[in-house]
mmCIF file of C-alpha atoms in Angstrom:
data_model
loop_
_atom_site.group_PDB
_atom_site.id
_atom_site.type_symbol
_atom_site.label_atom_id
_atom_site.label_comp_id
_atom_site.label_asym_id
_atom_site.label_seq_id
_atom_site.Cartn_x
_atom_site.Cartn_y
_atom_site.Cartn_z
ATOM 1 C CA MET A 1 -9.200 7.932 -160.648
ATOM 2 C CA PRO A 2 -8.790 11.149 -158.659
ATOM 3 C CA SER A 3 -5.981 11.151 -156.136
ATOM 4 C CA THR A 4 -6.423 12.211 -152.516
ATOM 5 C CA THR A 5 -4.162 14.879 -151.142
ATOM 6 C CA THR A 6 -3.568 16.114 -147.659
ATOM 7 C CA ALA A 7 -5.567 19.181 -148.408
ATOM 8 C CA ASP A 8 -8.644 17.027 -149.083
ATOM 9 C CA LEU A 9 -8.609 15.468 -145.574
ATOM 10 C CA PRO A 10 -10.597 17.091 -142.765
ATOM 11 C CA MET A 11 -8.514 19.195 -140.442
ATOM 12 C CA SER A 12 -10.621 18.542 -137.311
ATOM 13 C CA SER A 13 -8.461 17.723 -134.331
ATOM 14 C CA SER A 14 -10.855 14.889 -133.416
ATOM 15 C CA PHE A 15 -9.904 13.048 -136.540
ATOM 16 C CA TYR A 16 -6.319 12.591 -135.427
ATOM 17 C CA PRO A 17 -5.945 10.609 -132.185
ATOM 18 C CA ASP A 18 -3.836 12.072 -129.428
ATOM 19 C CA LEU A 19 -1.082 9.492 -129.132
ATOM 20 C CA THR A 20 0.178 11.036 -125.937
ATOM 21 C CA SER A 21 -3.133 10.407 -124.056
ATOM 22 C CA SER A 22 -3.662 6.766 -124.967
ATOM 23 C CA SER A 23 -3.918 5.719 -121.301
ATOM 24 C CA SER A 24 -6.724 8.160 -120.501
ATOM 25 C CA SER A 25 -8.516 7.165 -123.689
ATOM 26 C CA SER A 26 -8.253 3.525 -122.718
ATOM 27 C CA SER A 27 -9.761 4.192 -119.306
ATOM 28 C CA ARG A 28 -12.720 5.867 -120.938
ATOM 29 C CA VAL A 29 -13.342 2.924 -123.263
ATOM 30 C CA TYR A 30 -12.716 0.207 -120.652
ATOM 31 C CA PRO A 31 -13.940 1.450 -117.254
ATOM 32 C CA GLU A 32 -12.941 -0.347 -114.080
ATOM 33 C CA PRO A 33 -15.192 -3.344 -113.309
ATOM 34 C CA SER A 34 -17.624 -2.843 -110.435
ATOM 35 C CA ASP A 35 -19.033 -5.346 -107.900
ATOM 36 C CA HIS A 36 -22.655 -5.921 -108.882
ATOM 37 C CA PHE A 37 -23.463 -7.049 -105.321
ATOM 38 C CA ASP A 38 -22.973 -3.438 -104.311
ATOM 39 C CA ARG A 39 -26.121 -2.604 -106.240
ATOM 40 C CA LEU A 40 -28.231 -5.060 -104.238
ATOM 41 C CA PRO A 41 -29.968 -3.719 -101.115
ATOM 42 C CA ASP A 42 -29.149 -5.235 -97.745
ATOM 43 C CA SER A 43 -32.690 -6.576 -97.397
ATOM 44 C CA LEU A 44 -32.284 -8.691 -100.534
ATOM 45 C CA LEU A 45 -28.934 -10.082 -99.424
ATOM 46 C CA LEU A 46 -30.461 -11.025 -96.069
ATOM 47 C CA LEU A 47 -33.158 -12.968 -97.901
ATOM 48 C CA VAL A 48 -30.423 -14.932 -99.653
ATOM 49 C CA PHE A 49 -28.544 -15.573 -96.418
ATOM 50 C CA ASN A 50 -31.747 -16.744 -94.702
ATOM 51 C CA LYS A 51 -32.257 -19.260 -97.513
ATOM 52 C CA ILE A 52 -28.706 -20.520 -96.986
ATOM 53 C CA ALA A 53 -29.277 -20.862 -93.203
ATOM 54 C CA ASP A 54 -26.473 -23.406 -92.614
ATOM 55 C CA VAL A 55 -23.942 -21.962 -90.163
ATOM 56 C CA LYS A 56 -20.948 -23.389 -92.011
ATOM 57 C CA ALA A 57 -21.976 -21.813 -95.307
ATOM 58 C CA LEU A 58 -22.764 -18.530 -93.550
ATOM 59 C CA GLY A 59 -19.328 -18.617 -91.956
ATOM 60 C CA ARG A 60 -17.763 -18.856 -95.389
ATOM 61 C CA CYS A 61 -19.892 -15.933 -96.565
ATOM 62 C CA CYS A 62 -18.472 -13.819 -93.732
ATOM 63 C CA VAL A 63 -14.973 -13.893 -95.230
ATOM 64 C CA VAL A 64 -16.098 -12.768 -98.701
ATOM 65 C CA SER A 65 -16.314 -9.060 -97.893
ATOM 66 C CA ARG A 66 -16.765 -6.587 -95.066
ATOM 67 C CA ARG A 67 -20.338 -6.042 -96.124
ATOM 68 C CA PHE A 68 -21.149 -9.745 -95.931
ATOM 69 C CA HIS A 69 -19.373 -9.923 -92.592
ATOM 70 C CA SER A 70 -21.653 -7.216 -91.207
ATOM 71 C CA LEU A 71 -24.864 -8.682 -92.672
ATOM 72 C CA VAL A 72 -24.540 -12.368 -91.734
ATOM 73 C CA PRO A 73 -25.074 -11.744 -87.965
ATOM 74 C CA GLN A 74 -28.469 -10.238 -88.869
ATOM 75 C CA VAL A 75 -29.941 -13.409 -90.414
ATOM 76 C CA ASP A 76 -33.026 -14.751 -88.634
ATOM 77 C CA THR A 77 -32.999 -18.371 -89.884
ATOM 78 C CA VAL A 78 -30.133 -20.638 -88.801
ATOM 79 C CA LEU A 79 -29.447 -24.357 -89.218
ATOM 80 C CA VAL A 80 -26.803 -26.077 -87.065
ATOM 81 C CA ARG A 81 -25.790 -29.581 -88.134
ATOM 82 C CA VAL A 82 -23.952 -31.521 -85.453
ATOM 83 C CA ASP A 83 -21.117 -33.505 -87.011
ATOM 84 C CA CYS A 84 -19.656 -35.695 -84.303
ATOM 85 C CA VAL A 85 -19.147 -36.522 -80.650
ATOM 86 C CA ILE A 86 -15.800 -35.535 -79.114
ATOM 87 C CA SER A 87 -15.042 -37.469 -75.945
ATOM 88 C CA ASP A 88 -11.970 -37.415 -73.741
ATOM 89 C CA ASP A 89 -12.658 -41.069 -72.972
ATOM 90 C CA ASP A 90 -11.362 -41.870 -76.434
ATOM 91 C CA SER A 91 -8.548 -39.329 -76.464
ATOM 92 C CA THR A 92 -5.900 -42.021 -76.170
ATOM 93 C CA SER A 93 -7.188 -43.774 -79.243
ATOM 94 C CA SER A 94 -7.070 -42.548 -82.792
ATOM 95 C CA SER A 95 -8.967 -39.435 -83.775
ATOM 96 C CA SER A 96 -11.436 -41.601 -85.645
ATOM 97 C CA SER A 97 -13.374 -41.668 -82.375
ATOM 98 C CA SER A 98 -15.146 -38.540 -83.615
ATOM 99 C CA SER A 99 -16.523 -40.399 -86.613
ATOM 100 C CA PRO A 100 -20.143 -41.581 -86.742
ATOM 101 C CA SER A 101 -19.055 -45.108 -85.753
ATOM 102 C CA SER A 102 -18.242 -43.907 -82.237
ATOM 103 C CA SER A 103 -21.840 -42.883 -81.655
ATOM 104 C CA ASP A 104 -22.969 -46.357 -82.731
ATOM 105 C CA LYS A 105 -21.168 -47.840 -79.716
ATOM 106 C CA SER A 106 -23.688 -46.161 -77.439
ATOM 107 C CA ARG A 107 -26.674 -47.513 -79.357
ATOM 108 C CA ALA A 108 -28.210 -50.703 -78.019
ATOM 109 C CA PRO A 109 -31.157 -52.938 -78.932
ATOM 110 C CA PHE A 110 -34.367 -52.914 -76.960
ATOM 111 C CA SER A 111 -33.485 -56.219 -75.291
ATOM 112 C CA SER A 112 -32.237 -54.310 -72.245
ATOM 113 C CA LEU A 113 -34.057 -51.175 -71.080
ATOM 114 C CA VAL A 114 -31.328 -50.212 -68.628
ATOM 115 C CA ARG A 115 -28.610 -50.507 -71.238
ATOM 116 C CA LEU A 116 -30.757 -48.596 -73.728
ATOM 117 C CA VAL A 117 -31.440 -45.726 -71.333
ATOM 118 C CA LEU A 118 -27.932 -45.410 -69.921
ATOM 119 C CA GLY A 119 -25.912 -46.259 -73.005
ATOM 120 C CA GLY A 120 -28.077 -45.101 -75.870
ATOM 121 C CA ILE A 121 -29.483 -41.886 -74.393
ATOM 122 C CA VAL A 122 -27.614 -40.474 -71.423
ATOM 123 C CA LYS A 123 -24.067 -40.512 -72.781
ATOM 124 C CA PRO A 124 -24.811 -38.917 -76.174
ATOM 125 C CA LEU A 125 -27.108 -36.335 -74.623
ATOM 126 C CA GLN A 126 -24.661 -35.441 -71.883
ATOM 127 C CA ALA A 127 -22.337 -34.750 -74.766
ATOM 128 C CA LEU A 128 -25.067 -32.622 -76.320
ATOM 129 C CA GLY A 129 -25.227 -30.668 -73.096
ATOM 130 C CA GLN A 130 -21.576 -29.746 -73.371
ATOM 131 C CA PHE A 131 -22.150 -28.862 -77.018
ATOM 132 C CA LEU A 132 -24.985 -26.506 -76.133
ATOM 133 C CA GLY A 133 -23.428 -25.107 -72.992
ATOM 134 C CA PRO A 134 -21.062 -22.158 -72.619
ATOM 135 C CA ARG A 135 -18.159 -24.325 -71.467
ATOM 136 C CA ARG A 136 -16.458 -27.376 -72.920
ATOM 137 C CA SER A 137 -15.424 -30.247 -70.691
ATOM 138 C CA SER A 138 -15.021 -34.009 -70.973
ATOM 139 C CA SER A 139 -17.254 -34.612 -73.983
ATOM 140 C CA SER A 140 -19.234 -32.600 -76.495
ATOM 141 C CA LEU A 141 -21.004 -32.660 -79.795
ATOM 142 C CA ALA A 142 -19.303 -30.437 -82.316
ATOM 143 C CA VAL A 143 -19.742 -28.675 -85.618
ATOM 144 C CA GLY A 144 -16.729 -29.128 -87.885
ATOM 145 C CA THR A 145 -15.329 -26.217 -89.880
ATOM 146 C CA ALA A 146 -12.193 -25.411 -91.842
ATOM 147 C CA ASP A 147 -11.131 -22.615 -89.488
ATOM 148 C CA GLU A 148 -7.606 -23.402 -88.290
ATOM 149 C CA THR A 149 -7.779 -20.823 -85.487
ATOM 150 C CA ALA A 150 -10.253 -22.803 -83.360
ATOM 151 C CA ALA A 151 -9.252 -24.457 -80.158
ATOM 152 C CA GLU A 152 -9.782 -28.098 -81.051
ATOM 153 C CA THR A 153 -8.778 -29.816 -84.300
ATOM 154 C CA ASP A 154 -9.358 -33.264 -85.655
ATOM 155 C CA GLN A 155 -5.751 -34.018 -86.564
ATOM 156 C CA ALA A 156 -6.644 -36.795 -88.991
ATOM 157 C CA GLY A 157 -8.890 -34.674 -91.173
ATOM 158 C CA GLY A 158 -7.656 -31.184 -90.341
ATOM 159 C CA VAL A 159 -11.156 -30.156 -89.240
ATOM 160 C CA THR A 160 -11.738 -27.873 -86.283
ATOM 161 C CA HIS A 161 -14.745 -28.139 -84.000
ATOM 162 C CA HIS A 162 -16.808 -25.443 -82.317
ATOM 163 C CA SER A 163 -19.489 -25.544 -79.637
ATOM 164 C CA PRO A 164 -22.889 -23.968 -80.439
ATOM 165 C CA THR A 165 -22.059 -21.107 -78.091
ATOM 166 C CA GLN A 166 -19.128 -20.271 -80.332
ATOM 167 C CA VAL A 167 -21.145 -20.870 -83.478
ATOM 168 C CA LEU A 168 -24.215 -18.839 -82.500
ATOM 169 C CA LYS A 169 -22.752 -16.104 -80.294
ATOM 170 C CA ASN A 170 -22.466 -13.582 -83.156
ATOM 171 C CA PHE A 171 -26.037 -14.082 -84.413
ATOM 172 C CA ASN A 172 -28.137 -11.315 -82.926
ATOM 173 C CA GLU A 173 -31.601 -11.785 -84.424
ATOM 174 C CA ILE A 174 -32.275 -15.534 -84.719
ATOM 175 C CA ARG A 175 -35.974 -16.277 -84.998
ATOM 176 C CA LEU A 176 -36.026 -19.750 -86.529
ATOM 177 C CA LEU A 177 -33.377 -22.141 -85.197
ATOM 178 C CA ARG A 178 -33.018 -25.772 -86.245
ATOM 179 C CA ILE A 179 -30.423 -28.099 -84.717
ATOM 180 C CA GLU A 180 -29.847 -31.478 -86.364
ATOM 181 C CA LEU A 181 -28.096 -34.359 -84.586
ATOM 182 C CA PRO A 182 -26.187 -36.923 -86.652
ATOM 183 C CA SER A 183 -28.516 -39.749 -85.570
ATOM 184 C CA GLY A 184 -31.338 -40.551 -83.178
ATOM 185 C CA GLU A 185 -30.558 -41.517 -79.584
ATOM 186 C CA LEU A 186 -32.585 -44.723 -79.514
ATOM 187 C CA GLY A 187 -30.902 -47.866 -80.821
ATOM 188 C CA ILE A 188 -33.504 -50.018 -82.536
ATOM 189 C CA ASP A 189 -33.352 -53.274 -84.466
ATOM 190 C CA ASP A 190 -33.312 -53.234 -88.243
ATOM 191 C CA GLY A 191 -36.783 -53.033 -89.741
ATOM 192 C CA VAL A 192 -38.372 -51.551 -86.604
ATOM 193 C CA LEU A 193 -40.193 -48.235 -86.968
ATOM 194 C CA LEU A 194 -40.024 -45.754 -84.088
ATOM 195 C CA LYS A 195 -40.783 -42.047 -84.417
ATOM 196 C CA TRP A 196 -41.710 -39.446 -81.841
ATOM 197 C CA ARG A 197 -42.585 -35.781 -81.659
ATOM 198 C CA ALA A 198 -42.626 -33.787 -78.427
ATOM 199 C CA ASP A 199 -43.717 -30.201 -77.693
ATOM 200 C CA PHE A 200 -42.283 -28.497 -74.616
ATOM 201 C CA GLY A 201 -42.762 -25.297 -72.695
ATOM 202 C CA SER A 202 -41.192 -25.268 -69.232
ATOM 203 C CA THR A 203 -42.161 -28.937 -69.141
ATOM 204 C CA LEU A 204 -43.778 -31.455 -71.468
ATOM 205 C CA ASP A 205 -46.886 -30.170 -73.263
ATOM 206 C CA ASN A 206 -47.517 -33.286 -75.347
ATOM 207 C CA CYS A 207 -45.755 -36.165 -77.036
ATOM 208 C CA VAL A 208 -46.825 -38.497 -79.857
ATOM 209 C CA ILE A 209 -45.072 -41.806 -80.530
ATOM 210 C CA LEU A 210 -45.568 -44.000 -83.607
ATOM 211 C CA GLY A 211 -44.051 -47.465 -83.721
ATOM 212 C CA ALA A 212 -44.243 -50.729 -85.644
ATOM 213 C CA SER A 213 -42.452 -54.024 -85.098
ATOM 214 C CA SER A 214 -41.739 -54.240 -88.843
ATOM 215 C CA VAL A 215 -42.391 -52.345 -92.075
ATOM 216 C CA ILE A 216 -43.148 -54.187 -95.312
ATOM 217 C CA GLN A 217 -42.715 -52.259 -98.540
ATOM 218 C CA PRO A 218 -45.161 -52.896 -101.431
ATOM 219 C CA GLY A 219 -44.157 -55.161 -104.312
ATOM 220 C CA PRO A 220 -43.733 -53.933 -107.901
ATOM 221 C CA ASN A 221 -47.208 -55.154 -108.906
ATOM 222 C CA HIS A 222 -49.010 -53.687 -105.902
ATOM 223 C CA LYS A 223 -52.466 -52.226 -106.372
ATOM 224 C CA PRO A 224 -54.258 -49.950 -103.877
ATOM 225 C CA ASN A 225 -56.196 -51.812 -101.184
ATOM 226 C CA ASP A 226 -59.817 -52.131 -102.309
ATOM 227 C CA VAL A 227 -60.997 -53.741 -99.048
ATOM 228 C CA ALA A 228 -60.234 -50.724 -96.896
ATOM 229 C CA VAL A 229 -63.073 -48.490 -95.808
ATOM 230 C CA SER A 230 -62.805 -44.758 -96.469
ATOM 231 C CA GLY A 231 -63.016 -42.528 -93.424
ATOM 232 C CA GLY A 232 -64.796 -39.208 -93.256
ATOM 233 C CA ASP A 233 -61.666 -37.304 -94.232
ATOM 234 C CA GLY A 234 -60.916 -39.500 -97.208
ATOM 235 C CA VAL A 235 -58.228 -41.504 -95.402
ATOM 236 C CA CYS A 236 -58.398 -45.290 -95.529
ATOM 237 C CA ALA A 237 -59.554 -46.667 -92.196
ATOM 238 C CA ALA A 238 -58.937 -50.094 -90.698
ATOM 239 C CA ASN A 239 -59.959 -53.236 -92.523
ATOM 240 C CA ALA A 240 -63.609 -54.121 -92.153
ATOM 241 C CA GLU A 241 -62.955 -57.493 -90.463
ATOM 242 C CA ASP A 242 -60.863 -55.827 -87.732
ATOM 243 C CA ASN A 243 -62.932 -54.430 -84.837
ATOM 244 C CA GLY A 244 -60.010 -52.434 -83.423
ATOM 245 C CA SER A 245 -59.522 -54.506 -80.274
ATOM 246 C CA ILE A 246 -56.091 -55.494 -79.019
ATOM 247 C CA PRO A 247 -55.678 -59.296 -79.199
ATOM 248 C CA ASP A 248 -54.836 -61.233 -76.041
ATOM 249 C CA SER A 249 -51.521 -62.295 -77.543
ATOM 250 C CA PHE A 250 -50.397 -58.669 -77.377
ATOM 251 C CA TYR A 251 -50.191 -58.953 -73.582
ATOM 252 C CA THR A 252 -48.542 -62.390 -73.456
ATOM 253 C CA ASN A 253 -45.909 -62.311 -76.208
ATOM 254 C CA GLY A 254 -44.070 -59.217 -74.994
ATOM 255 C CA GLY A 255 -45.858 -56.774 -77.294
ATOM 256 C CA LEU A 256 -47.092 -54.524 -74.480
ATOM 257 C CA LYS A 257 -43.716 -54.609 -72.709
ATOM 258 C CA LEU A 258 -41.964 -53.525 -75.897
ATOM 259 C CA ARG A 259 -44.371 -50.576 -76.337
ATOM 260 C CA VAL A 260 -43.717 -49.484 -72.757
ATOM 261 C CA VAL A 261 -39.986 -49.478 -73.492
ATOM 262 C CA TRP A 262 -40.593 -47.415 -76.652
ATOM 263 C CA THR A 263 -42.689 -44.920 -74.693
ATOM 264 C CA ILE A 264 -40.315 -44.467 -71.750
ATOM 265 C CA SER A 265 -37.253 -44.273 -73.976
ATOM 266 C CA SER A 266 -38.815 -41.668 -76.254
ATOM 267 C CA LEU A 267 -39.860 -39.545 -73.269
ATOM 268 C CA ILE A 268 -36.378 -39.691 -71.774
ATOM 269 C CA ALA A 269 -34.800 -38.715 -75.093
ATOM 270 C CA ALA A 270 -37.230 -35.804 -75.491
ATOM 271 C CA SER A 271 -36.774 -34.520 -71.927
ATOM 272 C CA ALA A 272 -32.982 -34.756 -72.216
ATOM 273 C CA ARG A 273 -33.014 -32.690 -75.413
ATOM 274 C CA HIS A 274 -35.245 -30.126 -73.737
ATOM 275 C CA TYR A 275 -33.013 -29.803 -70.681
ATOM 276 C CA LEU A 276 -29.915 -29.235 -72.783
ATOM 277 C CA LEU A 277 -31.464 -26.471 -74.899
ATOM 278 C CA GLN A 278 -31.728 -24.053 -71.986
ATOM 279 C CA PRO A 279 -28.492 -22.099 -72.620
ATOM 280 C CA ILE A 280 -29.435 -21.279 -76.207
ATOM 281 C CA ILE A 281 -32.994 -20.330 -75.260
ATOM 282 C CA SER A 282 -31.823 -17.971 -72.519
ATOM 283 C CA GLU A 283 -29.203 -16.283 -74.711
ATOM 284 C CA HIS A 284 -31.329 -15.790 -77.833
ATOM 285 C CA LYS A 285 -34.481 -13.992 -76.747
ATOM 286 C CA THR A 286 -35.597 -13.233 -80.320
ATOM 287 C CA LEU A 287 -36.390 -16.911 -81.025
ATOM 288 C CA ASP A 288 -39.852 -17.652 -82.403
ATOM 289 C CA SER A 289 -39.300 -21.336 -83.158
ATOM 290 C CA LEU A 290 -36.749 -23.930 -82.108
ATOM 291 C CA VAL A 291 -36.531 -27.443 -83.550
ATOM 292 C CA LEU A 292 -34.118 -30.133 -82.389
ATOM 293 C CA THR A 293 -34.193 -33.164 -84.663
ATOM 294 C CA ASP A 294 -31.839 -35.780 -86.068
ATOM 295 C CA ALA A 295 -30.694 -36.895 -89.501
ATOM 296 C CA ASP A 296 -32.525 -40.225 -89.097
ATOM 297 C CA GLY A 297 -35.849 -38.472 -88.555
ATOM 298 C CA GLN A 298 -36.383 -40.547 -85.418
ATOM 299 C CA GLY A 299 -37.408 -37.802 -83.010
ATOM 300 C CA VAL A 300 -38.314 -34.124 -83.184
ATOM 301 C CA LEU A 301 -38.624 -31.620 -80.341
ATOM 302 C CA TYR A 302 -40.594 -28.443 -81.096
ATOM 303 C CA MET A 303 -40.874 -25.190 -79.183
ATOM 304 C CA ASN A 304 -42.849 -22.176 -80.410
ATOM 305 C CA ARG A 305 -42.529 -18.595 -79.196
ATOM 306 C CA GLU A 306 -45.069 -19.005 -76.415
ATOM 307 C CA GLN A 307 -43.349 -22.146 -75.136
ATOM 308 C CA LEU A 308 -39.905 -20.547 -75.341
ATOM 309 C CA GLU A 309 -41.080 -17.573 -73.306
ATOM 310 C CA GLU A 310 -42.709 -19.884 -70.778
ATOM 311 C CA LEU A 311 -39.387 -21.637 -70.218
ATOM 312 C CA ARG A 312 -37.617 -18.312 -69.640
ATOM 313 C CA VAL A 313 -40.032 -17.084 -66.971
ATOM 314 C CA LYS A 314 -41.119 -20.322 -65.288
ATOM 315 C CA PRO A 315 -38.673 -22.391 -63.228
ATOM 316 C CA LEU A 316 -37.666 -25.654 -64.879
ATOM 317 C CA SER A 317 -38.287 -28.868 -62.975
ATOM 318 C CA ALA A 318 -35.134 -30.776 -63.803
ATOM 319 C CA SER A 319 -32.944 -33.607 -62.614
ATOM 320 C CA SER A 320 -29.338 -32.418 -62.583
ATOM 321 C CA ALA A 321 -28.108 -35.973 -62.011
ATOM 322 C CA SER A 322 -29.714 -37.345 -65.170
ATOM 323 C CA LYS A 323 -29.384 -34.107 -67.179
ATOM 324 C CA ARG A 324 -33.008 -33.985 -68.279
ATOM 325 C CA THR A 325 -36.285 -32.229 -67.570
ATOM 326 C CA LEU A 326 -38.501 -34.140 -65.148
ATOM 327 C CA VAL A 327 -41.622 -35.548 -66.776
ATOM 328 C CA PRO A 328 -44.876 -34.994 -64.808
ATOM 329 C CA ALA A 329 -47.607 -37.557 -64.253
ATOM 330 C CA LEU A 330 -49.094 -38.427 -67.619
ATOM 331 C CA ASN A 331 -52.308 -39.530 -69.267
ATOM 332 C CA MET A 332 -51.795 -41.673 -72.350
ATOM 333 C CA ARG A 333 -54.007 -42.904 -75.136
ATOM 334 C CA LEU A 334 -52.957 -45.960 -77.114
ATOM 335 C CA TRP A 335 -54.164 -47.266 -80.458
ATOM 336 C CA TYR A 336 -52.999 -50.591 -81.896
ATOM 337 C CA ALA A 337 -53.405 -52.530 -85.129
ATOM 338 C CA PRO A 338 -51.853 -55.986 -85.686
ATOM 339 C CA GLN A 339 -51.478 -55.008 -89.342
ATOM 340 C CA LEU A 340 -52.032 -51.628 -90.937
ATOM 341 C CA GLU A 341 -51.886 -51.186 -94.700
ATOM 342 C CA LEU A 342 -51.376 -47.638 -95.897
ATOM 343 C CA PRO A 343 -52.849 -46.353 -99.188
ATOM 344 C CA ASP A 344 -49.431 -46.548 -100.875
ATOM 345 C CA GLY A 345 -49.145 -50.264 -100.073
ATOM 346 C CA VAL A 346 -46.742 -50.014 -97.124
ATOM 347 C CA VAL A 347 -47.758 -52.455 -94.362
ATOM 348 C CA LEU A 348 -46.997 -51.736 -90.694
ATOM 349 C CA LYS A 349 -46.930 -54.857 -88.516
ATOM 350 C CA GLY A 350 -47.885 -54.211 -84.905
ATOM 351 C CA ALA A 351 -48.626 -50.553 -85.592
ATOM 352 C CA THR A 352 -48.920 -48.546 -82.369
ATOM 353 C CA LEU A 353 -49.755 -44.903 -81.720
ATOM 354 C CA VAL A 354 -49.373 -43.328 -78.263
ATOM 355 C CA ALA A 355 -50.596 -39.806 -77.441
ATOM 356 C CA ILE A 356 -49.258 -38.372 -74.171
ATOM 357 C CA ARG A 357 -50.227 -35.340 -72.100
ATOM 358 C CA PRO A 358 -49.676 -34.253 -68.483
ATOM 359 C CA SER A 359 -52.441 -35.392 -66.130
ATOM 360 C CA GLU A 360 -52.887 -31.891 -64.708
ATOM 361 C CA GLN A 361 -52.412 -29.457 -67.532
ATOM 362 C CA SER A 362 -53.417 -25.947 -66.519
ATOM 363 C CA ASN A 363 -54.893 -23.845 -69.296
ATOM 364 C CA PRO A 364 -54.580 -26.592 -71.930
ATOM 365 C CA LYS A 365 -53.718 -25.299 -75.374
ATOM 366 C CA LYS A 366 -56.091 -27.783 -77.015
ATOM 367 C CA GLU A 367 -59.234 -29.519 -75.839
ATOM 368 C CA VAL A 368 -58.674 -33.107 -74.770
ATOM 369 C CA SER A 369 -61.279 -34.286 -77.268
ATOM 370 C CA ASP A 370 -59.425 -32.629 -80.139
ATOM 371 C CA LEU A 371 -56.968 -35.135 -81.597
ATOM 372 C CA SER A 372 -55.732 -32.964 -84.454
ATOM 373 C CA TRP A 373 -52.387 -32.583 -82.650
ATOM 374 C CA VAL A 374 -52.048 -36.365 -82.807
ATOM 375 C CA SER A 375 -53.058 -36.972 -86.414
ATOM 376 C CA THR A 376 -50.855 -34.136 -87.710
ATOM 377 C CA ALA A 377 -47.745 -34.938 -85.666
ATOM 378 C CA PHE A 378 -45.867 -36.711 -88.459
ATOM 379 C CA GLU A 379 -45.077 -36.119 -92.095
ATOM 380 C CA GLU A 380 -46.314 -38.493 -94.767
ATOM 381 C CA PRO A 381 -46.674 -41.402 -95.071
ATOM 382 C CA TYR A 382 -46.729 -41.636 -91.268
ATOM 383 C CA GLY A 383 -49.265 -38.848 -90.928
ATOM 384 C CA THR A 384 -51.736 -41.091 -92.757
ATOM 385 C CA ALA A 385 -50.863 -43.972 -90.433
ATOM 386 C CA ALA A 386 -51.654 -41.787 -87.404
ATOM 387 C CA LYS A 387 -54.992 -40.726 -88.908
ATOM 388 C CA MET A 388 -55.907 -44.353 -89.528
ATOM 389 C CA LEU A 389 -54.968 -45.461 -86.017
ATOM 390 C CA VAL A 390 -56.942 -42.763 -84.153
ATOM 391 C CA LYS A 391 -60.121 -44.132 -85.765
ATOM 392 C CA ARG A 392 -59.639 -47.386 -83.872
ATOM 393 C CA ARG A 393 -60.592 -48.285 -80.318
ATOM 394 C CA THR A 394 -58.805 -46.121 -77.757
ATOM 395 C CA TYR A 395 -57.067 -47.529 -74.675
ATOM 396 C CA CYS A 396 -56.317 -45.157 -71.793
ATOM 397 C CA LEU A 397 -53.227 -45.507 -69.593
ATOM 398 C CA GLU A 398 -51.575 -43.523 -66.828
ATOM 399 C CA MET A 399 -47.924 -43.051 -65.899
ATOM 400 C CA ASN A 400 -46.357 -41.505 -62.814
ATOM 401 C CA SER A 401 -43.792 -38.724 -63.072
ATOM 402 C CA PHE A 402 -40.148 -39.671 -63.522
#
C-alpha cells in the first residue's frame, strides 16, 4: 500500500484553516439571528393588531418593541371590555366590592318598577358615565390591567384600573369601537327572556324589544313542528289554530303591565347608555361604528357613521339629573303570542315583540311600512322569533316623551 507523504498533499492555503481567525470564521458560518417581524410591512402588522382588537392585548403588544409601540395607536378596530364597578360607597369594605357580585346588588326583579329603574339602571350607568368621562369621581366602571403605574389598584388582586379616556386616548384612528359591559342593567327573574336593540343619532331612531315570560328548551327526542305553516320567506309562522289576537287574560293577569315595565326599562337603559357615550364620540371623530353591549347579550346600542355625526352637530336633548338622553314621544307596534314554537323546538311562552319609533321622525331612514329593521334586529334564534311575530296581528300604542 503506497504511503502518503507531505509532498503528496495539496499546498493550497485554503486547505489549511487559519487557526488565528477562528472567530471571524465562526461569524461567517453562524450569522447573527434577525427579527423576522422586521421583514413584515406595517400594513400587515396592522391587520394583525386589528384582529386582536382587545385593548388589554394591544397594551401588551406596545411593550414588545418600539415598532409595535408606534403601530398600535394606528389600529382602527378596538374592543373595550369593562371588568368591574369601582365605587367609593364600598371603599370601607373589602376590595371584593369590585367583583361581579357587587353589580348584582343593584339588580332587582320586575316586582317593583321604581326599584328596578333606580337600583338596576341608574346606579350602574352613572358609574358608566364616570368610566366614559374624562374625570374620575365617586364611582366608575373600569378596565383592569397589570400596569402597576396606574392611579388605582385593586389591592387584593394587584390589578390596576383605567378609565376609557385613559385607555383610548392614544388611539388616533378608531373606526370600529365596541364596548362590552360585564352584565345587562335590567335585573330579570330566572327563565325570563328580555332582549333589546336600540339605534341612536342625536336621539332615539328606533328600538326593538323581544321578551318572553319563560323559555322551554326542546327535549332530546324533539322533532320539528309539522303543524306550523310556512311563511313566504320560508320561516315558520304561527300555528294554524291561533288567529293572532291577544287573549283577554293578557290584560287582567298582569301580562300587559309586565310588558310596559319591560318597554320602559329597556328605553331607559338604552337612553342612559347613549348619554354616557358622548365624551368618546366627541373625542374620536374617525368613528364609523360604535356598539355598546353587555356580556349577557341583553341589550345592544348601535350607532353608525351618519348617526355619530348627527350627534356631534345636533344638540342633545338630555336630562342631567337622570344622566340619560330624553326619549321623545313614541309610536309603538306590539305583537304577542301566548306560545311560540321556533323551528329548533325552543318554545317561548308569552312571546312579545315591540317596535318603537319617534312619533315625529323627520326624514325617516326607513319607510314605516318596512319592517325589515324589526325582523333583523336580533341574531338567531331570536331573529326567527321576530320574523314569526311580525306576521301576527299588530297592535298600535303611543307613549309620551320621558
